[in-house]
Amino acid sequence: CRTEIAMSEAHSSNRSIGSPNWLHRTQLEKLLEREVTNVLTSQHEPVVLGLGSGGGQYKRWFTSGSIRYLGADIDPAGGCDVLCVGEALPFKDNSIGMVFSAQVLEHVSSPEQVLAEVERVLVPGGFAVISTHGTFPYHPTPEDHWRWTQTGLLKVFDNAGFESPKLHPVGGTFSTLALLNGWYMSIIIEKILTRLGPVGWLLRTARMLLSASINLIGLGMDRMFKSFSDIERQNTLFLSFVVVAKKKPSDQDTGTTT
């Protein structure tokens, strides 16, 4: 459930290349969709829990007739199926085939408790596909608590009991720097344009062109200097991470006896 959070700027639906959030939004959704598809092809008629489902912007990925999708959130405005908080999921143990959550974990009060609950409700061998921020502007909507390094985020999943969680970075160092530059430059320019009145409205196109240029430079430099997108390298920055984590199979599944 989107614990203590409404829809945030991180979930902005603005996919225009002139938006400072374009680099993050486009790369995040592409990676999430790929990992969701990979997990769904490995499962048979799963029950999918959308944790922090908001307005259902990702529900389209779970429309196959063999999938039962449940959206869970603290805000009923988005039309979710279940009202709850992530720290106390109202589901039985071993009852959910897949948990999907995008850009929610940074907003919850206790990420450790949320992940423990996700691990509890998953069936043995079930998967969680969860994304959250690495480096990103502070955006309390209404709260914003956490940012992670790649090793720190994996440790949180390990502590929750998941089996060998896999981490995929979103955006490399230069995409991250581009977003930060574009983000704050847009804020400053917007303040200036607002003071100009009607003339300012005419100049907003120039601001969007500047943002688009910054986005393309960041994306191009990430592709040119790929080593700065290596999660094993020091002195790197990443906008977000997508973690694919599997619940450990039961002893019966593995043939282990005690």
CSV table of C-alpha atoms in Angstrom, one decimal:
chain,number,residue,atom,x,y,z
A,1,CYS,CA,0.0,0.0,0.0
A,2,ARG,CA,1.2,3.5,-0.7
A,3,THR,CA,1.9,4.1,3.0
A,4,GLU,CA,1.4,7.7,3.9
A,5,ILE,CA,1.7,8.9,0.3
A,6,ALA,CA,-0.4,10.4,-2.4
A,7,MET,CA,0.6,10.5,-6.0
A,8,SER,CA,4.1,12.1,-6.1
A,9,GLU,CA,6.2,14.0,-8.7
A,10,ALA,CA,8.1,10.8,-9.0
A,11,HIS,CA,5.0,9.3,-10.6
A,12,SER,CA,4.3,12.2,-12.9
A,13,SER,CA,2.6,11.1,-16.1
A,14,ASN,CA,4.5,13.8,-18.0
A,15,ARG,CA,6.5,11.7,-20.6
A,16,SER,CA,7.5,14.8,-22.7
A,17,ILE,CA,11.2,14.9,-23.5
A,18,GLY,CA,11.0,18.5,-22.3
A,19,SER,CA,10.2,17.4,-18.8
A,20,PRO,CA,13.1,17.2,-16.2
A,21,ASN,CA,11.6,13.8,-15.2
A,22,TRP,CA,11.7,12.3,-18.7
A,23,LEU,CA,15.0,10.4,-18.3
A,24,HIS,CA,13.9,8.8,-15.1
A,25,ARG,CA,10.3,8.1,-16.2
A,26,THR,CA,11.1,6.5,-19.6
A,27,GLN,CA,14.0,4.3,-18.4
A,28,LEU,CA,12.1,3.2,-15.2
A,29,GLU,CA,9.0,2.1,-17.0
A,30,LYS,CA,10.9,0.2,-19.7
A,31,LEU,CA,12.9,-1.7,-17.1
A,32,LEU,CA,9.9,-2.4,-14.9
A,33,GLU,CA,7.8,-3.7,-17.8
A,34,ARG,CA,10.7,-6.0,-18.9
A,35,GLU,CA,11.1,-7.5,-15.4
A,36,VAL,CA,7.3,-7.9,-14.9
A,37,THR,CA,7.0,-9.7,-18.2
A,38,ASN,CA,9.9,-12.0,-17.3
A,39,VAL,CA,8.3,-12.9,-13.9
A,40,LEU,CA,4.8,-13.4,-15.3
A,41,THR,CA,6.0,-15.8,-18.0
A,42,SER,CA,7.4,-18.0,-15.2
A,43,GLN,CA,4.2,-18.2,-13.2
A,44,HIS,CA,0.9,-20.0,-13.8
A,45,GLU,CA,-2.3,-17.9,-13.2
A,46,PRO,CA,-0.7,-15.8,-10.4
A,47,VAL,CA,-2.5,-13.5,-8.0
A,48,VAL,CA,-0.7,-10.1,-8.4
A,49,LEU,CA,-0.7,-7.5,-5.6
A,50,GLY,CA,-0.1,-3.9,-6.8
A,51,LEU,CA,1.4,-2.4,-3.6
A,52,GLY,CA,0.7,1.3,-3.7
A,53,SER,CA,-1.4,1.1,-6.8
A,54,GLY,CA,-2.4,4.7,-6.9
A,55,GLY,CA,-4.6,5.4,-9.9
A,56,GLY,CA,-3.8,2.1,-11.5
A,57,GLN,CA,-1.2,3.4,-14.0
A,58,TYR,CA,0.6,0.0,-14.1
A,59,LYS,CA,-2.5,-2.2,-14.1
A,60,ARG,CA,-2.3,-2.5,-17.9
A,61,TRP,CA,0.6,-4.9,-17.5
A,62,PHE,CA,-1.6,-7.4,-15.6
A,63,THR,CA,-4.6,-7.6,-17.8
A,64,SER,CA,-4.1,-11.2,-19.0
A,65,GLY,CA,-7.2,-13.4,-18.4
A,66,SER,CA,-5.1,-15.8,-16.2
A,67,ILE,CA,-4.0,-13.1,-13.8
A,68,ARG,CA,-6.0,-11.8,-10.8
A,69,TYR,CA,-4.8,-8.3,-10.0
A,70,LEU,CA,-5.4,-6.6,-6.6
A,71,GLY,CA,-4.5,-2.9,-6.2
A,72,ALA,CA,-3.7,-1.9,-2.6
A,73,ASP,CA,-3.3,1.6,-1.4
A,74,ILE,CA,-4.0,3.9,1.6
A,75,ASP,CA,-6.0,6.3,-0.7
A,76,PRO,CA,-9.3,5.2,-2.1
A,77,ALA,CA,-9.4,8.0,-4.7
A,78,GLY,CA,-7.5,5.8,-7.2
A,79,GLY,CA,-10.1,3.1,-7.1
A,80,CYS,CA,-7.9,0.4,-5.4
A,81,ASP,CA,-9.3,-2.9,-4.4
A,82,VAL,CA,-7.9,-3.0,-0.9
A,83,LEU,CA,-7.3,-0.2,1.6
A,84,CYS,CA,-4.3,-0.9,3.9
A,85,VAL,CA,-0.8,0.1,4.9
A,86,GLY,CA,2.2,-1.7,3.7
A,87,GLU,CA,3.4,-2.5,7.1
A,88,ALA,CA,0.3,-4.7,7.8
A,89,LEU,CA,-1.0,-6.4,4.7
A,90,PRO,CA,-4.4,-8.0,5.2
A,91,PHE,CA,-3.5,-11.2,3.3
A,92,LYS,CA,-2.8,-14.7,4.5
A,93,ASP,CA,0.7,-16.2,4.5
A,94,ASN,CA,1.8,-17.7,1.2
A,95,SER,CA,-1.2,-16.3,-0.7
A,96,ILE,CA,0.2,-13.9,-3.4
A,97,GLY,CA,2.1,-15.0,-6.5
A,98,MET,CA,3.7,-11.7,-7.3
A,99,VAL,CA,4.0,-8.3,-5.6
A,100,PHE,CA,4.6,-5.2,-7.7
A,101,SER,CA,5.5,-1.8,-6.3
A,102,ALA,CA,6.8,1.2,-8.1
A,103,GLN,CA,8.5,4.2,-6.3
A,104,VAL,CA,6.7,3.6,-3.0
A,105,LEU,CA,9.4,2.2,-0.7
A,106,GLU,CA,11.1,5.5,-0.2
A,107,HIS,CA,7.9,7.0,1.3
A,108,VAL,CA,7.1,4.4,3.9
A,109,SER,CA,7.9,4.7,7.6
A,110,SER,CA,9.5,1.3,7.8
A,111,PRO,CA,10.9,-0.3,4.6
A,112,GLU,CA,12.1,-3.3,6.6
A,113,GLN,CA,8.6,-4.0,7.9
A,114,VAL,CA,7.0,-3.5,4.5
A,115,LEU,CA,9.4,-6.0,2.9
A,116,ALA,CA,8.9,-8.5,5.7
A,117,GLU,CA,5.2,-8.3,5.0
A,118,VAL,CA,5.8,-8.7,1.2
A,119,GLU,CA,7.9,-11.8,1.9
A,120,ARG,CA,5.3,-13.2,4.3
A,121,VAL,CA,2.3,-13.0,1.9
A,122,LEU,CA,4.2,-14.3,-1.2
A,123,VAL,CA,3.9,-18.0,-2.0
A,124,PRO,CA,7.1,-20.0,-1.8
A,125,GLY,CA,9.0,-19.3,-5.0
A,126,GLY,CA,6.9,-16.1,-5.6
A,127,PHE,CA,8.5,-12.9,-6.8
A,128,ALA,CA,8.5,-9.2,-5.8
A,129,VAL,CA,9.3,-6.6,-8.4
A,130,ILE,CA,10.0,-3.4,-6.5
A,131,SER,CA,11.5,-0.1,-7.6
A,132,THR,CA,12.7,2.8,-5.4
A,133,HIS,CA,15.0,5.8,-5.6
A,134,GLY,CA,18.8,6.0,-5.5
A,135,THR,CA,19.4,9.7,-6.1
A,136,PHE,CA,16.4,12.0,-6.5
A,137,PRO,CA,15.1,15.3,-5.3
A,138,TYR,CA,13.2,15.4,-2.0
A,139,HIS,CA,9.5,15.1,-2.7
A,140,PRO,CA,7.3,14.7,0.4
A,141,THR,CA,3.8,13.7,-0.8
A,142,PRO,CA,3.2,13.8,2.1
A,143,GLU,CA,6.4,12.2,3.3
A,144,ASP,CA,9.7,11.1,1.8
A,145,HIS,CA,12.1,9.2,4.0
A,146,TRP,CA,14.7,7.1,2.2
A,147,ARG,CA,17.3,6.9,-0.6
A,148,TRP,CA,19.6,3.9,-1.2
A,149,THR,CA,22.9,2.8,-2.5
A,150,GLN,CA,23.0,-0.4,-4.5
A,151,THR,CA,24.5,-2.4,-1.6
A,152,GLY,CA,22.3,-0.8,1.0
A,153,LEU,CA,19.1,-1.7,-0.8
A,154,LEU,CA,20.2,-5.3,-1.4
A,155,LYS,CA,20.9,-5.6,2.3
A,156,VAL,CA,17.4,-4.6,3.2
A,157,PHE,CA,16.0,-7.3,0.9
A,158,ASP,CA,18.4,-9.9,2.2
A,159,ASN,CA,17.4,-9.0,5.8
A,160,ALA,CA,13.8,-9.6,4.8
A,161,GLY,CA,14.6,-13.2,3.9
A,162,PHE,CA,14.5,-13.1,0.1
A,163,GLU,CA,16.6,-15.4,-2.0
A,164,SER,CA,19.4,-13.8,-3.9
A,165,PRO,CA,17.6,-10.5,-4.9
A,166,LYS,CA,18.7,-9.1,-8.3
A,167,LEU,CA,19.2,-5.3,-8.6
A,168,HIS,CA,18.9,-3.4,-11.9
A,169,PRO,CA,19.9,0.3,-12.0
A,170,VAL,CA,17.8,3.0,-13.7
A,171,GLY,CA,19.8,5.7,-15.4
A,172,GLY,CA,23.5,6.0,-15.0
A,173,THR,CA,25.7,8.8,-13.5
A,174,PHE,CA,25.2,11.2,-16.3
A,175,SER,CA,21.4,10.7,-16.6
A,176,THR,CA,21.3,11.4,-12.8
A,177,LEU,CA,23.3,14.5,-13.1
A,178,ALA,CA,21.2,15.6,-16.1
A,179,LEU,CA,17.9,15.2,-14.1
A,180,LEU,CA,19.2,17.1,-11.2
A,181,ASN,CA,20.5,20.0,-13.3
A,182,GLY,CA,17.3,20.1,-15.4
A,183,TRP,CA,15.1,19.8,-12.3
A,184,TYR,CA,16.5,22.7,-10.5
A,185,MET,CA,17.1,24.8,-13.5
A,186,SER,CA,13.5,24.4,-14.4
A,187,ILE,CA,12.4,25.5,-11.0
A,188,ILE,CA,14.6,28.7,-11.2
A,189,ILE,CA,13.5,29.5,-14.7
A,190,GLU,CA,9.8,28.9,-13.8
A,191,LYS,CA,10.1,31.4,-11.0
A,192,ILE,CA,11.6,34.0,-13.3
A,193,LEU,CA,9.0,33.4,-16.0
A,194,THR,CA,6.1,33.7,-13.5
A,195,ARG,CA,7.3,37.2,-12.6
A,196,LEU,CA,7.3,38.2,-16.3
A,197,GLY,CA,3.6,37.7,-16.6
A,198,PRO,CA,2.2,37.0,-20.1
A,199,VAL,CA,5.7,37.3,-21.7
A,200,GLY,CA,6.8,34.4,-19.5
A,201,TRP,CA,4.2,32.1,-21.0
A,202,LEU,CA,5.7,32.7,-24.4
A,203,LEU,CA,9.2,31.8,-23.1
A,204,ARG,CA,8.1,28.5,-21.6
A,205,THR,CA,8.8,26.7,-24.9
A,206,ALA,CA,12.4,27.7,-24.6
A,207,ARG,CA,12.5,26.2,-21.1
A,208,MET,CA,11.2,22.9,-22.4
A,209,LEU,CA,13.8,22.9,-25.2
A,210,LEU,CA,16.5,23.5,-22.7
A,211,SER,CA,15.3,20.6,-20.6
A,212,ALA,CA,15.1,18.4,-23.7
A,213,SER,CA,18.7,19.3,-24.5
A,214,ILE,CA,19.9,18.4,-21.0
A,215,ASN,CA,18.1,15.1,-21.2
A,216,LEU,CA,19.6,14.1,-24.5
A,217,ILE,CA,23.1,15.1,-23.3
A,218,GLY,CA,22.8,13.0,-20.2
A,219,LEU,CA,21.4,10.0,-22.1
A,220,GLY,CA,24.2,10.3,-24.7
A,221,MET,CA,27.0,10.5,-22.1
A,222,ASP,CA,25.6,7.4,-20.3
A,223,ARG,CA,25.9,5.5,-23.5
A,224,MET,CA,29.3,6.9,-24.3
A,225,PHE,CA,30.8,6.3,-20.9
A,226,LYS,CA,29.2,3.0,-19.9
A,227,SER,CA,31.5,2.3,-17.0
A,228,PHE,CA,29.8,5.1,-15.1
A,229,SER,CA,26.6,3.0,-15.2
A,230,ASP,CA,28.3,0.0,-13.6
A,231,ILE,CA,26.8,-0.8,-10.2
A,232,GLU,CA,30.2,-2.3,-9.1
A,233,ARG,CA,32.1,0.9,-9.8
A,234,GLN,CA,32.8,3.6,-7.1
A,235,ASN,CA,31.7,7.2,-7.7
A,236,THR,CA,28.5,6.3,-9.5
A,237,LEU,CA,25.0,7.7,-9.2
A,238,PHE,CA,21.7,6.1,-10.2
A,239,LEU,CA,18.2,7.6,-10.3
A,240,SER,CA,16.4,4.4,-9.1
A,241,PHE,CA,16.8,0.7,-8.8
A,242,VAL,CA,14.5,-2.1,-9.7
A,243,VAL,CA,14.8,-5.2,-7.5
A,244,VAL,CA,13.5,-8.6,-8.4
A,245,ALA,CA,13.4,-10.7,-5.3
A,246,LYS,CA,12.3,-14.3,-5.0
A,247,LYS,CA,10.8,-15.9,-1.8
A,248,LYS,CA,12.7,-19.0,-0.8
A,249,PRO,CA,11.0,-22.2,-1.9
A,250,SER,CA,9.5,-24.3,0.9
A,251,ASP,CA,11.3,-27.4,2.2
A,252,GLN,CA,8.8,-29.5,0.4
A,253,ASP,CA,9.5,-27.7,-2.9
A,254,THR,CA,13.2,-28.3,-2.5
A,255,GLY,CA,12.9,-31.9,-1.2
A,256,THR,CA,14.6,-30.9,2.0
A,257,THR,CA,13.6,-32.9,5.1
A,258,THR,CA,14.3,-32.2,8.8
